[in-house]
Amino acid sequence: PRRAADAWLQRDGPLTRELLRAPGAFGLGQVPARLAPEATARLICGYCSTGCALTAHLQGGEAVNLSPDPDYPVNLGMACPKGWEALAPLDAPDRATRPLVRNAAGVLEPVPWPVALRTFVERFRAVEARHGPEAMAFLSTGQIPTEEMVALGTLAKFGMGMIHGDGNTRQCMATAAVAYKEAFGFDAPPYTYADFEASDVLVFVGSNPCIAHPILWERVCRNPHSPEIVVVDPRKTETAMAATAHYAIQPKSDLAFFYGVAQVLVERGWIDRDYVEHHTAGYAAFAEFLGDYAPERVASQCGVGASEIERLAETIHAGERVSFWWTMGVNQSHEAVRVAQALINTALMTGNMGRPGTGANSITGQCNAMGSRLFSNTTNLLGGHDFANPAHREKVAGVLGIDAALIPDTASDSYDQILAGVREGRIKGLWIVATNSAHSWIHQNELRRTLAQLDCLVVQDLYATTETAQLADVFLPAAGWGEKEGTFINSERRIGRVRKVKRAPGQALADFHIFSLVAKAWGCDLFPTWKAPEDVFTVLKELTRGQPCDITGIRDYRALEEAGGIQWPLREGETLASHERRLFEDGAYAHPDGRARFCFEAPRPPEEAPDADYPLVLLTGRGTSSQWHTETRTGKSAVLRKLAPAGPVFEVHPDDARAAGLRGGDFARLVSRRGEMRARAVVTPNVAAGQVFVPMHDAATNQLTYPAFDPYSRQPSYKYAAIRLEPASDPSSKP
Ligand code: SF4
């Protein structure tokens, strides 16, 4: 097969024409006939995991405008600024239109597709020949459709023989996945968005939906029950300002805080004994463990009074339908899994599961992080299966029609372990797809030194201007959201369609198309029947058969459209009873005994504590609702840029500003042991004394962050590092 692939790759001229017309194999990049033929087309937004539906208004098959879909059960006619402006990044002047290869002078230069593919394949084969297949790895994303994730995961692992591949979802959702798996027996966020409207107590922990998930906050605002809205967060966030109660705990004291709350619930007998007895395991050990966490013992460490811990327990006890919601403030921690499970424990012990308005609910980050969790073939084998389970390997091999021996019997190294492998010389070839590691990964200076050690870095993205693309040896130009087909899975497990409503520019191709070309170039045409994403959707349905995420009852893409998206599970033979379905209504969890587990562990201090040289704690997070992560896309919209600060800013308490000689609007150097950044001060009591908040969107922010990781989820702890402030000059002022 490799000789045939080599011969195919030698045909530069004809091959380029073949690729760019591509009516057949994965022909999704440039084919006008595949554009949505209607006057309007519905597609799920490509930013966050809320999964709003947008209506694309078409002229000649091409989208000229977007508006929120009034009939979609998720967003009910609403969209945040990013959704309204979602077309703008596609028209950016720096869209990549040609493949690039770094030449002998060290410059990325445009080349024909066959040359780029040839270079990729030759360089990776050289790595494989010299160091074995385990020296090749990939890093993927939660931003591409599920079908593309499946194509990449199967190609890389079963076709090219890679052992290691991970996604940028490691940075946002790995904690929730591990926490659920241990507690429920499967990675299963239990809720539906109607729960925002049905709760009488909502507890948000490390979560700022007002700006990070604005449409979900709109759902909270539609709640007719005058709910208690509780925010647990060190910072007085936009959501905390709108809450009925704000617990401004010390950074990373959340585990002790919620053990204190649970101890009060146990001590006062505010436990749902019936639920605990029939649907859980391990409660007695947990209750005994809590003996060390009475409020008066943990209050000072949490920076609140014992009476405040008791008050939250009273609020939870008084609620009839209590829901717990968490996001990155929990997930990005050195002990993140146990914090998430502390919330799960509280929901279980009070019987707040499986009923409307209840649940221990992780709000996901990226538009298709949930697709990545089930189908990226990284930590989990396709369909939420286990690489280490021989029966699972046989099942997946049977569905794919491949030899089970092609499936590795161990899960991949995680993102940080792959990078450690590069530093240790174990990994030499890295393929990065649709993520900007050289901006978003923790401890940037180390990351950049790490990437420089590779024999070959291939980057596949919409823009060759990202910090990561600039480091590539080979760059492959990709189509973006709105330029290709597939499905996303949102936070509440709803599968919705993504449509092609624009042509990709120049020679950019859908990631799906690129994966098929790489497969052909590598000589591993594993899945010749996968001509279009819906072919893969048919296969992935079958992969879920018998799993908690079983979607064998979804007929096809058209059924998804007609239903307004469908939440998993929907098993073969089942009919869709409701638009809003939650899990565990019968109290049956996915562990073999059907019981949820109480998981707990003593809290540990963060690895880097403030000291005399670096006396302040750095917090990071979302800046505004108009900014998305590294701003690779939102930064391309003039409208969204106007809605965000013009340059890097940081929030600092008036006492700390005074101590550093700073006034509002002054520039300062923020210095950690790893690097520094310059930003403009926003002096505000919304951050506590001793803490500094920096939005994550500037590339320099991760010069400061400290590379600690949760030991179970390997998720980076972006939200705790020691820094100091120093006055700095305005970079735009003349001497
Ligand atoms: Fe898109 Fe999320 Fe905004 Fe909805 S809330 S429009 S999904 S970015």
Short mmCIF file of N, CA, C and O and ligand atoms in Angstrom, two decimals, residues 45 47-52 54 79-80 82-83 213-215, ligand 1:
data_model
loop_
_atom_site.label_atom_id
_atom_site.label_comp_id
_atom_site.label_asym_id
_atom_site.label_seq_id
_atom_site.Cartn_x
_atom_site.Cartn_y
_atom_site.Cartn_z
N CYS A 45 -23.85 26.73 16.43
CA CYS A 45 -22.73 27.67 16.59
C CYS A 45 -21.43 26.92 16.87
O CYS A 45 -21.42 25.90 17.56
N TYR A 47 -18.70 28.02 18.51
CA TYR A 47 -17.86 28.48 19.62
C TYR A 47 -18.07 27.62 20.86
O TYR A 47 -17.38 26.64 21.06
N CYS A 48 -19.07 27.97 21.67
CA CYS A 48 -19.11 27.32 22.99
C CYS A 48 -20.07 26.14 23.01
O CYS A 48 -20.85 25.90 22.09
N SER A 49 -20.03 25.44 24.12
CA SER A 49 -20.78 24.18 24.27
C SER A 49 -22.26 24.37 24.50
O SER A 49 -22.99 23.39 24.60
N THR A 50 -22.71 25.62 24.62
CA THR A 50 -24.15 25.82 24.76
C THR A 50 -24.86 25.17 23.59
O THR A 50 -25.89 24.53 23.75
N GLY A 51 -24.31 25.34 22.39
CA GLY A 51 -24.89 24.69 21.22
C GLY A 51 -26.10 25.41 20.68
O GLY A 51 -27.10 24.79 20.28
N CYS A 52 -26.04 26.74 20.61
CA CYS A 52 -27.14 27.51 20.03
C CYS A 52 -27.27 27.20 18.54
O CYS A 52 -26.27 27.00 17.85
N LEU A 54 -28.07 28.65 14.88
CA LEU A 54 -28.07 29.90 14.15
C LEU A 54 -28.70 29.64 12.78
O LEU A 54 -28.50 28.57 12.19
N ALA A 79 -28.79 34.68 20.95
CA ALA A 79 -27.38 34.36 20.68
C ALA A 79 -26.52 35.39 21.38
O ALA A 79 -26.96 36.53 21.59
N CYS A 80 -25.33 35.01 21.75
CA CYS A 80 -24.40 35.97 22.34
C CYS A 80 -23.64 36.66 21.20
O CYS A 80 -23.77 36.29 20.03
N LYS A 82 -20.71 36.44 20.05
CA LYS A 82 -19.88 35.57 19.22
C LYS A 82 -20.72 34.88 18.16
O LYS A 82 -20.29 34.70 17.03
N GLY A 83 -21.93 34.45 18.54
CA GLY A 83 -22.80 33.79 17.57
C GLY A 83 -23.22 34.73 16.45
O GLY A 83 -23.17 34.37 15.27
N HIS A 213 -21.17 31.64 29.39
CA HIS A 213 -22.27 30.90 28.74
C HIS A 213 -23.52 31.77 28.82
O HIS A 213 -24.49 31.44 29.53
N PRO A 214 -23.53 32.89 28.10
CA PRO A 214 -24.60 33.89 28.30
C PRO A 214 -26.00 33.36 28.03
O PRO A 214 -26.95 33.79 28.68
N ILE A 215 -26.14 32.44 27.09
CA ILE A 215 -27.49 31.96 26.79
C ILE A 215 -27.97 31.02 27.89
O ILE A 215 -29.17 30.97 28.19
FE1 SF4 B 1 -22.48 30.47 20.23
FE2 SF4 B 1 -22.14 29.86 22.82
FE3 SF4 B 1 -22.78 32.33 22.08
FE4 SF4 B 1 -24.56 30.37 21.86
S1 SF4 B 1 -23.68 31.18 23.78
S2 SF4 B 1 -24.14 31.96 20.34
S3 SF4 B 1 -23.24 28.65 21.31
S4 SF4 B 1 -20.88 31.24 21.60
#
